[in-house]
Amino acid sequence: MAYFLDSPISFLHDPLSLFFLAVIAVVALPAFVYSIGYLERYPRSKRIEGHILFAAFVLSMAAVVTLDHAFAFLVAWEIMSLTSYFLVLFERENELSIQAATIYVIMTHAGTAFLIAAFLMFYRFAGSFDFQAIKIACQTMPAQTKNIIFIFLLIGFGTKAGIVPLHIWLPYAHPQAPSHISSLMSGVMIKTAVYGILRFIITILGADTTWWGILIMILAAISCLVGIIYALMENNIKKLLAYSSIENMGIILFGVGACMFFLSKGWTMLAVLSLIAGLYHLINHAIFKGLLFLGSGSIYHATGTLNIEKQGGLIHRMPYTAGTFLVGSVAIAGLPPLNGFLSEWLTFQTFFLGATQGNGGIKVLFGLCAAILALTSGLAAACFVKAFGITFLGLPRSKHSQDAKKSPAAMKLGMLFLSILIFVFSFGACFIIRKLTSICGHITGINTDAMNFTVNNLTVTPWASKGIYLSTPAIAAVLSTIMLVAGSAIYFILCRRKNIIYNTWDCGYYKLGARNEYTATAYSKPFRILFSFFLLPHRRTKKIWESFYHVKSFSYETGTTSIFKKYAYKPFLNAIFGSAELIKRMQAGSIHIYIGYIFITIILLLIFKDRF
Amino acid sequence: MQFSILFAILASTYMMAIAKRLPTLIQSFRYQSFFLSLATFLAARHENSVELLCVSILLFLLKVIAIPHLLLRIVRRIKANENIGLFINTQLSLVCALVFTYVSWAFSRQTLPAAGETQSFMFTVALSVILTGGFLMIFRMKALTQIIGLLVMENGAFLLAALVSGGMPFFVEISIFFDVLISMIILGIFVYKINKLFTHIDVHKLTELKG
């Protein structure tokens, strides 16, 4: 140990670390308040366990983003992974929790293995685990080694970030953890991977290779599309949110990747701007995804199920959760004037500006990225229409949602705090962007004194000379005026008529029940058909015949296939288990044979001792 | 004198290889340990070393008196079948032991080509004792033979250490003795428990825990 801890461990308090500490605090605080209400239904010992693990989890994340020593970083990283593993296992009576936690811990450790390899390579060159020493050593490192380290770091952090195809643990682990933990895991923990990329790739390794940024942007594009398409198919609200996290990590990585690309090209202004877009989306996503996971926890608390096909009409029973969930949905779908729109708009602007600055292939790349981001935002809007509409609107689809109970005050308070923050981050955009400018300047090592991305306190402008402006308060004012006018017009024209006329022959449409409602599966059907080449949907129908003429019952089952599981993970796991099966033959179970193995080994060593 | 003692050690090793019953095996082990302690005692006399004397006395007390006594008591108490259960019959076992001796000799010529006759003989004996100990552990069924095999290997290692480095440091030697004693006691308890649980101590039947 002393060998590794050659230098005293100190804590960083540079803008990058402080930014991430702020993100942690912003989500951890409401999550803690929420957990007081959420954990009420558990026995006392379980509650205490939950709070202790929560505290350890938050502290380990804080340590990850502040430690100034690569080895200590790894230790904190591992503590973070393990505490979150135990939190995923919180309901360990549940078979699914165990499965989810196992997948999670395997994936996260595979990622950590790559990180350890990368850090040991750093150590080989720097002779120290101190960040400063590593940074100095990186300046003289051969390009080949840098590339290998970059790939290792990308795999290691990408596993935590949930980059496709390393994402498979997210939709398992997030739904199984208690909701306030899901909000922390999705809102903050996966962002520590972005911290790792910023800290180790941009500030320490130095992003001076062009293809690094391009690779990250391509992965981000894939993550965006895959994440949102899967989210659209999902009927479990927390799984839906988990897939949406993959999508949003893609958007964040768009900003980070573009920043690395611009840095390698030396386009400082764009580099800062794209990193601002990425970090802005990072904190936005932390807020609204935190809020949405807390909301899903309230739904679970109220109805005891996460399946949105069984929900419906919850807006009447839990208006408070519905309101906050709506705010979160609007924000995450990137609808103006809320913060999600703002950061996605900034990302778009970096793409457009990058396309105008660059030429040839770069134009095509940024054009494609913008197109993919546009498609993603559209699908995200559809996805959250589904999530909100099916869950909260219409009639209750089951007994569960009919008997929904109200959430405790502590849970409401947590959600309220985050939804207020959404508005703060929407309308205070200029102040935040000014702060982010200096943070991004520090990360990229660019002097940002001359850069100004805001006009007054109300308008954001990524590139003033090109006449690009955006003002969320103005949009909000216009939108609310339009809504007010339109709403009152509708009210005055349509709703003042009191007598409602029914038709005599209306084909039985006058008595509609919950069974006639649009379902979540039906809602996502057009997308299932559109993306069938990727989702590989399958359906199974089964008829049970009573007699030759009469079908007694008919069952219909539909689902999609995960191509990553089927074509990447399954064959890989089969290979591992197959080879394990082969090795198992050695394990005859007889002690004599085991001693014999040792004996043979010793004899072989004696015979071949000169070879070693 | 030295040669005859080494021969005696080798002879007792062969006796172990052809032993069919537990008491015989333990007795042979006792002879081997006795000759080993005698050799150490003579070396102590020769070098006028108090430490070696202590080692030889400890060797005598532990391996000639205490451990064989303990083992014999276990054999009596668990009332096990006294056959040690051979996977390879006695004739073939003897052939194996002889092959081990030959291999050890060849190996000693190869490793220490410059060594004198005494040294290479000592090396051969030490190595063949170790190999025969391993052989006993592998090709005998009863759990007690595994313990004895281990002790035999330990004897061989003692001899080898004495040859290579003129004996280990005194404290290391002492701690090894204690290790052997403790492991002996633990293994003895295990054998006792195994017998109580399964009513036999045939190791080759204990294959339930395989993965």
Short mmCIF file of N, CA and C in Angstrom, two decimals, chain B residues 58-113:
data_model
loop_
_atom_site.label_atom_id
_atom_site.label_comp_id
_atom_site.label_asym_id
_atom_site.label_seq_id
_atom_site.Cartn_x
_atom_site.Cartn_y
_atom_site.Cartn_z
N LEU B 58 14.36 -31.62 19.81
CA LEU B 58 12.96 -31.31 19.47
C LEU B 58 12.43 -32.30 18.44
N LEU B 59 13.30 -32.59 17.46
CA LEU B 59 12.92 -33.54 16.42
C LEU B 59 12.55 -34.88 17.05
N PHE B 60 13.38 -35.29 17.96
CA PHE B 60 13.16 -36.57 18.62
C PHE B 60 11.84 -36.55 19.40
N LEU B 61 11.67 -35.48 20.18
CA LEU B 61 10.47 -35.41 21.02
C LEU B 61 9.20 -35.37 20.18
N LEU B 62 9.26 -34.55 19.13
CA LEU B 62 8.04 -34.35 18.34
C LEU B 62 7.76 -35.50 17.41
N LYS B 63 8.76 -35.81 16.57
CA LYS B 63 8.46 -36.70 15.45
C LYS B 63 8.69 -38.16 15.79
N VAL B 64 9.47 -38.40 16.80
CA VAL B 64 9.68 -39.80 17.14
C VAL B 64 8.70 -40.22 18.23
N ILE B 65 8.40 -39.32 19.15
CA ILE B 65 7.54 -39.71 20.26
C ILE B 65 6.12 -39.17 20.11
N ALA B 66 6.00 -37.83 20.03
CA ALA B 66 4.67 -37.23 20.15
C ALA B 66 3.76 -37.56 18.97
N ILE B 67 4.24 -37.25 17.75
CA ILE B 67 3.33 -37.38 16.61
C ILE B 67 2.95 -38.83 16.33
N PRO B 68 3.92 -39.77 16.29
CA PRO B 68 3.49 -41.16 16.08
C PRO B 68 2.54 -41.63 17.17
N HIS B 69 2.78 -41.18 18.40
CA HIS B 69 1.89 -41.57 19.48
C HIS B 69 0.47 -41.07 19.22
N LEU B 70 0.42 -39.79 18.85
CA LEU B 70 -0.89 -39.19 18.55
C LEU B 70 -1.60 -39.94 17.43
N LEU B 71 -0.82 -40.23 16.37
CA LEU B 71 -1.41 -40.91 15.22
C LEU B 71 -1.93 -42.28 15.61
N LEU B 72 -1.12 -42.99 16.38
CA LEU B 72 -1.54 -44.33 16.79
C LEU B 72 -2.79 -44.25 17.65
N ARG B 73 -2.86 -43.21 18.47
CA ARG B 73 -4.03 -43.06 19.31
C ARG B 73 -5.28 -42.80 18.47
N ILE B 74 -5.09 -41.96 17.41
CA ILE B 74 -6.24 -41.72 16.52
C ILE B 74 -6.69 -43.02 15.89
N VAL B 75 -5.71 -43.80 15.41
CA VAL B 75 -6.05 -45.08 14.77
C VAL B 75 -6.85 -45.94 15.73
N ARG B 76 -6.40 -45.97 16.99
CA ARG B 76 -7.13 -46.80 17.96
C ARG B 76 -8.52 -46.24 18.22
N ARG B 77 -8.58 -44.92 18.37
CA ARG B 77 -9.85 -44.34 18.80
C ARG B 77 -10.92 -44.41 17.72
N ILE B 78 -10.52 -44.18 16.49
CA ILE B 78 -11.58 -44.20 15.48
C ILE B 78 -11.87 -45.62 15.05
N LYS B 79 -11.12 -46.56 15.54
CA LYS B 79 -11.37 -47.99 15.26
C LYS B 79 -11.53 -48.22 13.77
N ALA B 80 -10.77 -47.48 12.98
CA ALA B 80 -10.89 -47.63 11.53
C ALA B 80 -10.25 -48.94 11.11
N ASN B 81 -10.63 -49.35 9.94
CA ASN B 81 -9.99 -50.49 9.32
C ASN B 81 -8.51 -50.16 9.17
N GLU B 82 -7.66 -51.04 9.60
CA GLU B 82 -6.25 -50.69 9.63
C GLU B 82 -5.58 -50.72 8.26
N ASN B 83 -6.27 -51.28 7.29
CA ASN B 83 -5.71 -51.24 5.94
C ASN B 83 -5.65 -49.80 5.45
N ILE B 84 -4.54 -49.42 4.81
CA ILE B 84 -4.48 -48.03 4.37
C ILE B 84 -5.09 -47.84 2.99
N GLY B 85 -5.49 -48.89 2.35
CA GLY B 85 -6.16 -48.75 1.07
C GLY B 85 -5.20 -48.35 -0.03
N LEU B 86 -4.79 -49.33 -0.82
CA LEU B 86 -3.77 -49.05 -1.84
C LEU B 86 -4.43 -48.81 -3.19
N PHE B 87 -4.02 -47.75 -3.85
CA PHE B 87 -4.41 -47.60 -5.26
C PHE B 87 -3.42 -48.36 -6.13
N ILE B 88 -2.18 -48.45 -5.64
CA ILE B 88 -1.12 -49.17 -6.37
C ILE B 88 -0.55 -50.20 -5.41
N ASN B 89 -0.43 -51.42 -5.84
CA ASN B 89 -0.02 -52.45 -4.90
C ASN B 89 1.43 -52.26 -4.45
N THR B 90 1.84 -53.05 -3.44
CA THR B 90 3.11 -52.77 -2.76
C THR B 90 4.31 -52.92 -3.69
N GLN B 91 4.26 -53.96 -4.56
CA GLN B 91 5.40 -54.18 -5.44
C GLN B 91 5.62 -52.97 -6.35
N LEU B 92 4.50 -52.55 -6.95
CA LEU B 92 4.60 -51.42 -7.87
C LEU B 92 5.01 -50.15 -7.13
N SER B 93 4.51 -50.01 -5.89
CA SER B 93 4.86 -48.84 -5.09
C SER B 93 6.37 -48.81 -4.85
N LEU B 94 6.91 -49.99 -4.56
CA LEU B 94 8.36 -50.07 -4.32
C LEU B 94 9.11 -49.67 -5.58
N VAL B 95 8.62 -50.17 -6.73
CA VAL B 95 9.25 -49.80 -7.99
C VAL B 95 9.21 -48.28 -8.16
N CYS B 96 8.06 -47.70 -7.85
CA CYS B 96 7.93 -46.25 -7.96
C CYS B 96 8.96 -45.55 -7.08
N ALA B 97 9.07 -46.03 -5.82
CA ALA B 97 10.01 -45.40 -4.89
C ALA B 97 11.43 -45.48 -5.43
N LEU B 98 11.74 -46.64 -6.02
CA LEU B 98 13.08 -46.80 -6.59
C LEU B 98 13.28 -45.85 -7.76
N VAL B 99 12.23 -45.72 -8.57
CA VAL B 99 12.31 -44.78 -9.70
C VAL B 99 12.53 -43.37 -9.18
N PHE B 100 11.82 -43.03 -8.09
CA PHE B 100 12.01 -41.70 -7.50
C PHE B 100 13.45 -41.50 -7.09
N THR B 101 14.02 -42.54 -6.48
CA THR B 101 15.40 -42.42 -6.03
C THR B 101 16.33 -42.19 -7.22
N TYR B 102 16.03 -42.96 -8.29
CA TYR B 102 16.89 -42.81 -9.46
C TYR B 102 16.78 -41.41 -10.05
N VAL B 103 15.49 -40.93 -10.17
CA VAL B 103 15.25 -39.61 -10.74
C VAL B 103 15.95 -38.55 -9.89
N SER B 104 15.85 -38.71 -8.57
CA SER B 104 16.47 -37.73 -7.68
C SER B 104 17.98 -37.72 -7.87
N TRP B 105 18.52 -38.93 -8.05
CA TRP B 105 19.97 -39.00 -8.22
C TRP B 105 20.38 -38.31 -9.51
N ALA B 106 19.61 -38.62 -10.60
CA ALA B 106 19.90 -37.99 -11.89
C ALA B 106 19.80 -36.47 -11.76
N PHE B 107 18.76 -36.07 -11.03
CA PHE B 107 18.53 -34.65 -10.86
C PHE B 107 19.66 -34.00 -10.07
N SER B 108 20.15 -34.71 -9.05
CA SER B 108 21.24 -34.15 -8.24
C SER B 108 22.53 -34.04 -9.05
N ARG B 109 22.74 -35.02 -9.95
CA ARG B 109 23.92 -34.92 -10.81
C ARG B 109 23.80 -33.70 -11.72
N GLN B 110 22.55 -33.47 -12.15
CA GLN B 110 22.32 -32.39 -13.10
C GLN B 110 22.44 -31.03 -12.41
N THR B 111 21.85 -30.94 -11.19
CA THR B 111 21.84 -29.63 -10.51
C THR B 111 23.17 -29.33 -9.85
N LEU B 112 23.72 -30.33 -9.18
CA LEU B 112 24.96 -30.08 -8.45
C LEU B 112 26.07 -30.96 -9.01
N PRO B 113 26.49 -30.68 -10.26
CA PRO B 113 27.51 -31.55 -10.86
C PRO B 113 28.83 -31.51 -10.10
#
